[in-house]
mmCIF file of C-alpha atoms in Angstrom:
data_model
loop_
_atom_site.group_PDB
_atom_site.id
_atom_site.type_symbol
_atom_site.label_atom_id
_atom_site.label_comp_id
_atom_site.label_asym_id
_atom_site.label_seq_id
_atom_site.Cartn_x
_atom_site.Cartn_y
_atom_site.Cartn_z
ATOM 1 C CA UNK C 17 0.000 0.000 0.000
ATOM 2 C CA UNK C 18 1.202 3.567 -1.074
ATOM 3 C CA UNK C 19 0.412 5.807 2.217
ATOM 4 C CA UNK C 20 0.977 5.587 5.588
ATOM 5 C CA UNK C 21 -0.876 4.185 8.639
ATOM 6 C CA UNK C 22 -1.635 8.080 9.207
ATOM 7 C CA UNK C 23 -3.352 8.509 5.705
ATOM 8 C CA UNK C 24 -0.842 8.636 3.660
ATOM 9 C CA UNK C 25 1.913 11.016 2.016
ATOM 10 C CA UNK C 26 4.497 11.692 3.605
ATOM 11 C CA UNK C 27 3.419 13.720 6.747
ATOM 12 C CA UNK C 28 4.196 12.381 10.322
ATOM 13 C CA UNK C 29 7.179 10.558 8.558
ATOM 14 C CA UNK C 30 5.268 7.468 8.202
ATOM 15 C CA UNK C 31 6.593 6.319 5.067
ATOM 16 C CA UNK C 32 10.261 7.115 3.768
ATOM 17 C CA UNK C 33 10.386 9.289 1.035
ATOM 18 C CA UNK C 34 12.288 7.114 -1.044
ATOM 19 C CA UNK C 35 10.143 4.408 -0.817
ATOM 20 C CA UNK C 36 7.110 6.171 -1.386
ATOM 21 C CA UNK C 37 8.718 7.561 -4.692
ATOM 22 C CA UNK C 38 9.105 4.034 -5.613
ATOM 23 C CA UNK C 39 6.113 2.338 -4.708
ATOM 24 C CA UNK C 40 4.023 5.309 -6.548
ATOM 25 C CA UNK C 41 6.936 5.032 -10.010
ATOM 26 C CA UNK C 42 6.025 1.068 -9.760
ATOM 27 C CA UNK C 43 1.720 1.386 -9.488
ATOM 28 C CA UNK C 44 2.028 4.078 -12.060
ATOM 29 C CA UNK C 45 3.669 1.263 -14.338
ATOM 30 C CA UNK C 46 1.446 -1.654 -13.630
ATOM 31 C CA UNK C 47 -1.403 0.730 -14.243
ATOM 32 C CA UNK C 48 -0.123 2.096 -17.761
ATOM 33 C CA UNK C 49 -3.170 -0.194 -20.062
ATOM 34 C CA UNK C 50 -3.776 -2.742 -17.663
ATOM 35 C CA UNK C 51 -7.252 -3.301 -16.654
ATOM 36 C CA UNK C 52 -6.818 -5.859 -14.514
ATOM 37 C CA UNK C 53 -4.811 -3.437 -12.194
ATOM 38 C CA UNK C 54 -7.221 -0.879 -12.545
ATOM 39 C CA UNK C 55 -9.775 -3.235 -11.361
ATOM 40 C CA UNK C 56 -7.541 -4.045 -8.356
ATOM 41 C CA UNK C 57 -6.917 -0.595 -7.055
ATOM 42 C CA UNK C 58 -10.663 0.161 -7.611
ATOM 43 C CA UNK C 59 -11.985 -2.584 -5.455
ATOM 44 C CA UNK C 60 -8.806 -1.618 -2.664
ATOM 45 C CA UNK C 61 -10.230 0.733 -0.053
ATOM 46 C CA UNK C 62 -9.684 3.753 0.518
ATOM 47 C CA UNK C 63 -6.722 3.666 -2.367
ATOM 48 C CA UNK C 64 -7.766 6.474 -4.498
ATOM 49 C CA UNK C 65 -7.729 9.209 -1.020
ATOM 50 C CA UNK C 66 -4.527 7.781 0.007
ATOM 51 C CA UNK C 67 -3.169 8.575 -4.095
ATOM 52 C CA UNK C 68 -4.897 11.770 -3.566
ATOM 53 C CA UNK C 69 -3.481 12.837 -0.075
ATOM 54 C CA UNK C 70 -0.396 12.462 -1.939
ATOM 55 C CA UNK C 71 -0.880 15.033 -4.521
ATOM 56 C CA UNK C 72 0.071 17.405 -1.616
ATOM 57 C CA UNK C 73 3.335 15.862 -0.295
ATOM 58 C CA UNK C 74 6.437 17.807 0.189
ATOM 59 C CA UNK C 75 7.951 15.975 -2.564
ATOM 60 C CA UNK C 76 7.939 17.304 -5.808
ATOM 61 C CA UNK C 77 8.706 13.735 -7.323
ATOM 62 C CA UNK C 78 6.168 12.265 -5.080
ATOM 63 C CA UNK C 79 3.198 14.619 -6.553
ATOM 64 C CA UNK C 80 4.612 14.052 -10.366
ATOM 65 C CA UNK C 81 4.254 9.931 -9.638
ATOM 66 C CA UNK C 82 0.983 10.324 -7.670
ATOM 67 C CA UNK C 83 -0.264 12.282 -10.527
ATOM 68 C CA UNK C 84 0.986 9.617 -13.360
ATOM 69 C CA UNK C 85 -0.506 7.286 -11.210
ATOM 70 C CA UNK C 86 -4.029 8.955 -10.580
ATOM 71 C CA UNK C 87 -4.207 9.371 -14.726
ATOM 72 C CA UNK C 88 -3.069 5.338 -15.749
ATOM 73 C CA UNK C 89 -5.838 4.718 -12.820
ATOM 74 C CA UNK C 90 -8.907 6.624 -13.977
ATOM 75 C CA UNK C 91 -7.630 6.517 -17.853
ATOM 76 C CA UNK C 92 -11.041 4.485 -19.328
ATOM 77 C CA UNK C 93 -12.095 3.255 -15.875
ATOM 78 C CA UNK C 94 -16.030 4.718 -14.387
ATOM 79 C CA UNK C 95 -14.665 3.089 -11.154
ATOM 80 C CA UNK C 96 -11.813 4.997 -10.491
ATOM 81 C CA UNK C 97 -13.533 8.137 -11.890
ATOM 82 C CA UNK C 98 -16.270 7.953 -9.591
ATOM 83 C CA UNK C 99 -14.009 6.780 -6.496
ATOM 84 C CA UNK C 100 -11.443 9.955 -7.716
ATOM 85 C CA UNK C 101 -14.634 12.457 -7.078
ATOM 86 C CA UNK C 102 -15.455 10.790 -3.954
ATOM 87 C CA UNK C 103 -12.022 11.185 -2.767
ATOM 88 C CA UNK C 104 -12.230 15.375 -3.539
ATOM 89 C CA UNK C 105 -9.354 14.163 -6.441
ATOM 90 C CA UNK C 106 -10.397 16.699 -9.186
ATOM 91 C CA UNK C 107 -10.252 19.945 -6.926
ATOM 92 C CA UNK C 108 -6.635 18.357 -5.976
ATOM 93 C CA UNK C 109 -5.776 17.831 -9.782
ATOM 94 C CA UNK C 110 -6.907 21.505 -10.566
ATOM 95 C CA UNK C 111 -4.654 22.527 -7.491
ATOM 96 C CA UNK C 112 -1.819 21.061 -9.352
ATOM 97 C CA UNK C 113 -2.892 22.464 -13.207
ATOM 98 C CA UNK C 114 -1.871 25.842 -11.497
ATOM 99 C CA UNK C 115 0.823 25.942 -9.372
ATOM 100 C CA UNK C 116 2.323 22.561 -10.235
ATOM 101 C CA UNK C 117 6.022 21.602 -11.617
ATOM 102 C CA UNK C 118 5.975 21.475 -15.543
ATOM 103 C CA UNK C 119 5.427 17.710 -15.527
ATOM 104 C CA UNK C 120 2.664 17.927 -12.546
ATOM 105 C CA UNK C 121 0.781 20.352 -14.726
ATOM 106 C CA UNK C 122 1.093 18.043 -17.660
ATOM 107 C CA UNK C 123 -0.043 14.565 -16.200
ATOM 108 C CA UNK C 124 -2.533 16.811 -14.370
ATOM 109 C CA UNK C 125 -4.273 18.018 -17.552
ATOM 110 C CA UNK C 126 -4.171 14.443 -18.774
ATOM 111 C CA UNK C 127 -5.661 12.854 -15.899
ATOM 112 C CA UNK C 128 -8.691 15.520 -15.572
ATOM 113 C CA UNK C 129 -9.185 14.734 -19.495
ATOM 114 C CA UNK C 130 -9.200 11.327 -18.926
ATOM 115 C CA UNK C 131 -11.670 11.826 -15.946
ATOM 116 C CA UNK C 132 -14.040 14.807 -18.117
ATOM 117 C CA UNK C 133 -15.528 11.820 -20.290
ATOM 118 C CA UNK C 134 -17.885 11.908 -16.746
ATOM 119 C CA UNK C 135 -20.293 14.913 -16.615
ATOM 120 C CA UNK C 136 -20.365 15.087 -13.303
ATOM 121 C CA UNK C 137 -16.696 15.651 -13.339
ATOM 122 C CA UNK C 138 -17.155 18.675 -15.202
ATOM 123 C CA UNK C 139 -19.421 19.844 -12.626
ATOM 124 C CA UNK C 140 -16.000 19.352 -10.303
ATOM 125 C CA UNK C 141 -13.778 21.419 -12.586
ATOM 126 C CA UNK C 142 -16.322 23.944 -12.667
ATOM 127 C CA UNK C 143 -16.914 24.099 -8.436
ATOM 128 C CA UNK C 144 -12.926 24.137 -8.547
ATOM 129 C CA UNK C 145 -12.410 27.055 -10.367
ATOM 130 C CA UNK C 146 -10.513 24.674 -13.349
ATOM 131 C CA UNK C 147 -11.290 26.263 -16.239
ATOM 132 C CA UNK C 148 -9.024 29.295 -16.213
ATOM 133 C CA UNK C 149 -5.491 27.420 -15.197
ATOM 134 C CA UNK C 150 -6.481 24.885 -17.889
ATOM 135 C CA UNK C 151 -6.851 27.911 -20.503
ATOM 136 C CA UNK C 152 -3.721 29.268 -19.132
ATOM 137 C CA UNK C 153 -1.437 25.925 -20.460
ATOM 138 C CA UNK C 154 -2.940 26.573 -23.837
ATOM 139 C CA UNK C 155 -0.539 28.537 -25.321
ATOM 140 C CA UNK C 156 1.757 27.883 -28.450
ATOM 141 C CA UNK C 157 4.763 28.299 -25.935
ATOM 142 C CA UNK C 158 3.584 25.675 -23.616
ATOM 143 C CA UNK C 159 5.307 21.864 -24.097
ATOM 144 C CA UNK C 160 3.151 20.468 -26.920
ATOM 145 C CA UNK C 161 1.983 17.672 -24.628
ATOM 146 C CA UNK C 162 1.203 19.999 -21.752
ATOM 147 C CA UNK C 163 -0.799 22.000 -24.483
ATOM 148 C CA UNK C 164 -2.880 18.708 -25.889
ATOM 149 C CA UNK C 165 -4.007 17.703 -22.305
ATOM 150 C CA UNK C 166 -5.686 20.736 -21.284
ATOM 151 C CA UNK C 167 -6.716 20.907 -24.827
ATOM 152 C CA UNK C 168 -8.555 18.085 -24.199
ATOM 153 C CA UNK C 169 -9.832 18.700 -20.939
ATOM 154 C CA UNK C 170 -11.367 21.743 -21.528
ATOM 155 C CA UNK C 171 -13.233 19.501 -25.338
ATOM 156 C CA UNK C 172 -15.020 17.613 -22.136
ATOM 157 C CA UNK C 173 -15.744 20.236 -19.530
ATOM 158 C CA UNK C 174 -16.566 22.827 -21.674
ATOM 159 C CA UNK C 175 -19.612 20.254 -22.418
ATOM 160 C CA UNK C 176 -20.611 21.570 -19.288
ATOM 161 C CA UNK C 177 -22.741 24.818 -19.637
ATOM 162 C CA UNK C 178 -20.730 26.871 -16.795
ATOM 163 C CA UNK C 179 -17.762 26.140 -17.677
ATOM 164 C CA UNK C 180 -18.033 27.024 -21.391
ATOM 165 C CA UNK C 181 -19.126 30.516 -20.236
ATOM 166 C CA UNK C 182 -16.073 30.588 -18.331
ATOM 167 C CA UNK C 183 -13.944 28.992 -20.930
ATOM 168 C CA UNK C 184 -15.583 32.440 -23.147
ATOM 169 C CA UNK C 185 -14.542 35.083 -20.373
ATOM 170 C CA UNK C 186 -11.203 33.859 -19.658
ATOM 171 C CA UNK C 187 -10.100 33.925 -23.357
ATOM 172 C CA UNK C 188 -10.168 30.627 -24.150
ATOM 173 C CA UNK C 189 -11.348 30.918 -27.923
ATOM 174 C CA UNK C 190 -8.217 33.209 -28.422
ATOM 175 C CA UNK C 191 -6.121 30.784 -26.967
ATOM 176 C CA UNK C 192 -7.224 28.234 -28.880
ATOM 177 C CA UNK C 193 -6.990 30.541 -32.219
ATOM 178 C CA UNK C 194 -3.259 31.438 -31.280
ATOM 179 C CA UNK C 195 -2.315 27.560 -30.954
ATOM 180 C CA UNK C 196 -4.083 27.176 -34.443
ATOM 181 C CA UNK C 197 -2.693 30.097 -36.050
ATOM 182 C CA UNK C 198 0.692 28.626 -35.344
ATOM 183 C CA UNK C 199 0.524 25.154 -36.006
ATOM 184 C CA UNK C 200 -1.752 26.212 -39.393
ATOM 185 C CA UNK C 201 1.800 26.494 -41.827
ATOM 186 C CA UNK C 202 3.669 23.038 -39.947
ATOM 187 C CA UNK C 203 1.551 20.124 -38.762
ATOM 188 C CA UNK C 204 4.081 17.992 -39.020
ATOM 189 C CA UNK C 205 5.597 18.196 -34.878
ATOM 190 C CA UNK C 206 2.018 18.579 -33.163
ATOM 191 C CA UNK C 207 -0.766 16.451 -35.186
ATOM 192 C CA UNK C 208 -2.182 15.432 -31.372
ATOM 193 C CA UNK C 209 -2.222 19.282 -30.551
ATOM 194 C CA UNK C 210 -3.866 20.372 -33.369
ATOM 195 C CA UNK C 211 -6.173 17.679 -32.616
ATOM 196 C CA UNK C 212 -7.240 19.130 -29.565
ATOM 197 C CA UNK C 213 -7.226 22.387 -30.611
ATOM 198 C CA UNK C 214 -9.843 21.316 -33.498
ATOM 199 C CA UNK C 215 -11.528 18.830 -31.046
ATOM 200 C CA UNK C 216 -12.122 22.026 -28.259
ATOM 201 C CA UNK C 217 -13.588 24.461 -30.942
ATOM 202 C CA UNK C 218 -15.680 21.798 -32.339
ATOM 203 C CA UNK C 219 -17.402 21.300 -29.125
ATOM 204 C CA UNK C 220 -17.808 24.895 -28.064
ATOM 205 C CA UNK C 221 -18.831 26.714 -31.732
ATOM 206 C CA UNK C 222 -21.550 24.135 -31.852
ATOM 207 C CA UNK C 223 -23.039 25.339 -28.605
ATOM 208 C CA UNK C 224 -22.483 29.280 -28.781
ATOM 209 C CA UNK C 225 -22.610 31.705 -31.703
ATOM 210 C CA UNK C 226 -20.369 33.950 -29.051
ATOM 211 C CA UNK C 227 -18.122 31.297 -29.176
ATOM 212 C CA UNK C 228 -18.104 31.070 -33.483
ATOM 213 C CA UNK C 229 -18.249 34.482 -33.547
ATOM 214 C CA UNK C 230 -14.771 35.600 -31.527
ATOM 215 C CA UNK C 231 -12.982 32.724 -33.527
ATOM 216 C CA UNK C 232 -13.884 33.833 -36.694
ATOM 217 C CA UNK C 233 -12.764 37.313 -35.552
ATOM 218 C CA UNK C 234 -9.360 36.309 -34.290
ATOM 219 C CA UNK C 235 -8.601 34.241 -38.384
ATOM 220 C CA UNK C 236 -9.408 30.921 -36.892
ATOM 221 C CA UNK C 237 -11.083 29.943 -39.943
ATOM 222 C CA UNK C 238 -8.472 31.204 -42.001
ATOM 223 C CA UNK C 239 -6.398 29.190 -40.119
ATOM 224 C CA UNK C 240 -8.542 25.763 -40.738
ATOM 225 C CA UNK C 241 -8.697 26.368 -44.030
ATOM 226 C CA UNK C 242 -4.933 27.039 -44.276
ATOM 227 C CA UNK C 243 -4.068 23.833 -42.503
ATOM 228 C CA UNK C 244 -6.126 21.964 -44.947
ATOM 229 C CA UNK C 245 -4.550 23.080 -47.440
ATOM 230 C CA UNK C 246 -1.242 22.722 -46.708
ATOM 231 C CA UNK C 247 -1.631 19.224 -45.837
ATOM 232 C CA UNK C 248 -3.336 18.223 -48.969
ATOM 233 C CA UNK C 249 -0.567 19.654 -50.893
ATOM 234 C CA UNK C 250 1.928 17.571 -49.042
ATOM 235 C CA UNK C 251 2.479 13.692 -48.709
ATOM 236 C CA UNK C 252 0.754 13.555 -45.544
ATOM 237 C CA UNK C 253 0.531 10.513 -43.024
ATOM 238 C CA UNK C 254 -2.204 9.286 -41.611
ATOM 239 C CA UNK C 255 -1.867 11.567 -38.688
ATOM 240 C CA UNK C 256 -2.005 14.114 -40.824
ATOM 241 C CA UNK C 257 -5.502 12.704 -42.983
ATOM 242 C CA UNK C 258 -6.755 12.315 -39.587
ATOM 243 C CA UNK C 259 -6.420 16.274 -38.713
ATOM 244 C CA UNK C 260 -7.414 17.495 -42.312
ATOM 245 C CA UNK C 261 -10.736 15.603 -41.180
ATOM 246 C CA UNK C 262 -11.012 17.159 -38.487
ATOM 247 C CA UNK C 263 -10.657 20.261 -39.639
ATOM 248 C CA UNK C 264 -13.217 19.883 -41.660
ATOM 249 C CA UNK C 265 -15.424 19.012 -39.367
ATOM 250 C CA UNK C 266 -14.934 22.100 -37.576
ATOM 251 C CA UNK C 267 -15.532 24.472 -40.400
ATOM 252 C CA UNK C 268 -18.841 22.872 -41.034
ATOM 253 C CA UNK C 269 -19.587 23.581 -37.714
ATOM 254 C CA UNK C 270 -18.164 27.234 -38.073
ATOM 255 C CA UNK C 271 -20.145 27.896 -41.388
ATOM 256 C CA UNK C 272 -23.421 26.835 -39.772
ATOM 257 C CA UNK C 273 -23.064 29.977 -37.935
ATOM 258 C CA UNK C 274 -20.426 32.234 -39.863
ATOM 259 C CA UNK C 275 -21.447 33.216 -43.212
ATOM 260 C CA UNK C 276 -18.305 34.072 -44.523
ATOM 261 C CA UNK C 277 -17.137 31.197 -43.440
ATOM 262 C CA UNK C 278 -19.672 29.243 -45.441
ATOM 263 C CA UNK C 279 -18.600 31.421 -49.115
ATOM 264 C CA UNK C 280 -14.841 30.572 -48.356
ATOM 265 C CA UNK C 281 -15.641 27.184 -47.651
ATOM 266 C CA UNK C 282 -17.699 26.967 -50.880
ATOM 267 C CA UNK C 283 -15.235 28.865 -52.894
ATOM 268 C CA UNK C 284 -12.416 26.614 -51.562
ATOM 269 C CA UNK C 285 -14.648 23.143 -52.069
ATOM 270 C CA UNK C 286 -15.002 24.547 -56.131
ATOM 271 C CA UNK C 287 -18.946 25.322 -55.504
#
């Protein structure tokens, strides 16, 4: 067992540091794709709080392999989802989005996108005050990876009503446009983050003209149908076929609402 007779972490000096850095690097393996693990852990009690209560150890390396360990755990599993909200885990995971090391932030975004395919955890993000730190990692000079997860947390919360609104008054739209608007001319480094990127406006142009409106305004279209284009006129990969769709998707969602988005979208299809 990870934690302590006291609750785990590393307060009271229950457990040595060492070995709690070890125990968490080796669950964080066994959990990486293995159901059967992630069945385990689920059915252990009280082992998601005692993952959680380490979040906030002194350690820095302690909270990066609780965090690695929290995502492989609740990475396609209801169980550990549900048991993570139980255990206050998302507020925790938010707590590390924004003040975090680099790699706590990362795994952190990961994990709450893992956990955002549950509503109800969206309803967490939003009561934690989530949205904004996540908006804040999307930025072109964030590590691509760091930049993808939040990305992708903010495609599941933002299916949240609140937090969309939020996600609107903290910039988020812009954000995404400025990832877009620099990935739009090479692909080729960051198909997953353009992913995202596509994935997140997707989601929140097809709920709120405000929404389709400010990314039209800040040449996200442009953008979309710049990407496209460059990728058809290279010898693209499959990662690449798989974000020209996508892009398309999104500026049929765009043109529903943006008329000038529909005539360039004509005039670029040939009629």
């Amino acid at each position: 067992r990870v934690g302590g007779g006291g609750g785990g972490g590393d307060q009271g000096g229950t457990l040595d540091i060492n070995l709690l850095e070890s125990a968490l690097a080796a669950l964080c393996n066994v959990l990486n794709n293995s159901q059967p693990s992630k069945d385990a852990l689920c059915e252990e009690p009280h082992s998601m709080t005692i993952l959680v209560s380490t979040l906030f150890s002194s350690s820095q390396r302690v909270r990066e392999y609780a965090v690695g360990t929290i995502w492989n755990a609740v990475f396609s599993h209801d169980g550990n989802i549900a048991t993570l909200r139980q255990s206050n885990g998302v507020s925790a995971l938010v707590h590390l989005v924004k003040g975090g090391s680099a790699l706590a932030q990362q795994w952190a975004a990961a994990a709450l996108a893992a956990a955002c395919v549950n509503e109800t955890v969206s309803q967490d993000v939003f009561m934690s005050r989530g949205v904004a730190p996540l908006v804040a990692l999307v930025d072109p000079q964030s590590p691509s990876r760091t930049c993808e997860f939040s990305l992708s947390s903010l495609s599941g919360c933002c299916k949240y009503e609140p937090n969309l609104r939020l996600f609107e008054e903290c910039g988020g739209v812009d954000s995404v446009c400025a990832v877009l608007n620099t990935t739009a001319n090479d692909v080729n480094g960051t198909p997953n983050t353009v992913l995202a990127a596509l994935q997140c406006v997707t989601v929140c142009c097809t709920r709120t003209s405000p929404s389709c409106d400010r990314f039209c305004s800040q040449g996200g279209a442009s953008s979309l149908l710049r990407l496209a284009a460059n990728i058809a006129s290279s010898e693209g990969d499959q990662d690449d076929q798989s974000v020209v769709s996508e892009a398309r998707v999104t500026l049929r969602v765009v043109a529903k609402r943006c008329k000038a988005v529909r005539y360039a979208l004509v005039e670029e299809e040939g009629g």
